[in-house]
Coordinates of C-alpha atoms in Angstrom, one line a residue:
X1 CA 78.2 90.5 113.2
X2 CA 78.0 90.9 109.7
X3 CA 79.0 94.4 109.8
X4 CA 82.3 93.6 111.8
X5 CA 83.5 91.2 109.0
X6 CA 82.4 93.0 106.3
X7 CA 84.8 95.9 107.7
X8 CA 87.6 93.3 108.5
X9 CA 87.3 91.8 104.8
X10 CA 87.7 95.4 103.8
X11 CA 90.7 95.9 105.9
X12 CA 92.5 92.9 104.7
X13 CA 91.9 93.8 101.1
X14 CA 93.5 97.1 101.5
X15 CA 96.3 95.1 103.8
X16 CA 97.3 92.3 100.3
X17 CA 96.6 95.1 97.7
X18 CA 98.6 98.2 99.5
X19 CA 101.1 96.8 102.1
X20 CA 102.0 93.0 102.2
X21 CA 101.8 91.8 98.8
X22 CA 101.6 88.2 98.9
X23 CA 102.3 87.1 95.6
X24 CA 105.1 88.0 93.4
X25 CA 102.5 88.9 90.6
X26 CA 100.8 92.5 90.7
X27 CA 97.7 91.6 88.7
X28 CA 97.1 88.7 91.1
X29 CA 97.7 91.0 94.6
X30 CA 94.8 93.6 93.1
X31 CA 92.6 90.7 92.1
X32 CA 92.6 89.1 95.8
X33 CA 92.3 92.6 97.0
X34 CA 89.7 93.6 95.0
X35 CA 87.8 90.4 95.9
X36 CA 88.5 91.0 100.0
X37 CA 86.7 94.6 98.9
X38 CA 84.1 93.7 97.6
X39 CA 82.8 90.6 99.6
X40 CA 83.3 93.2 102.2
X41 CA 81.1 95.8 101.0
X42 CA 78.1 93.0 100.2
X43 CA 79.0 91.8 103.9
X44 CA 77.6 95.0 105.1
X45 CA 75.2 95.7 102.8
X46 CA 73.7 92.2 103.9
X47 CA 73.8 93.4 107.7
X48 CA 72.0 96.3 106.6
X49 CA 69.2 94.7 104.7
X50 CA 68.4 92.2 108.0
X51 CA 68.2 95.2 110.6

């Protein structure tokens, strides 16, 4: 489970940072991204430690 929404987190960050944009504000767009990323990436690495 944790896997699955570790990848969508990933996915949506690279959705706000590359493609949508959501906020008029660059800085702000690679922040949210960049937090999507990396929650993620611990997501994963958190279904990987419990197996």
């Amino acid at each position: 489970m944790y896997i699955f929404i570790g990848i969508l987190n990933i996915l949506c960050g690279i959705i706000i940072g590359l493609i949508v944009k959501p906020f008029n504000n660059q800085v702000v767009d690679i922040c949210i991204s960049l937090l999507f990323f990396v929650n993620g990436i611990l997501d994963i690495r958190k279904a990987i430690k419990n197996e």
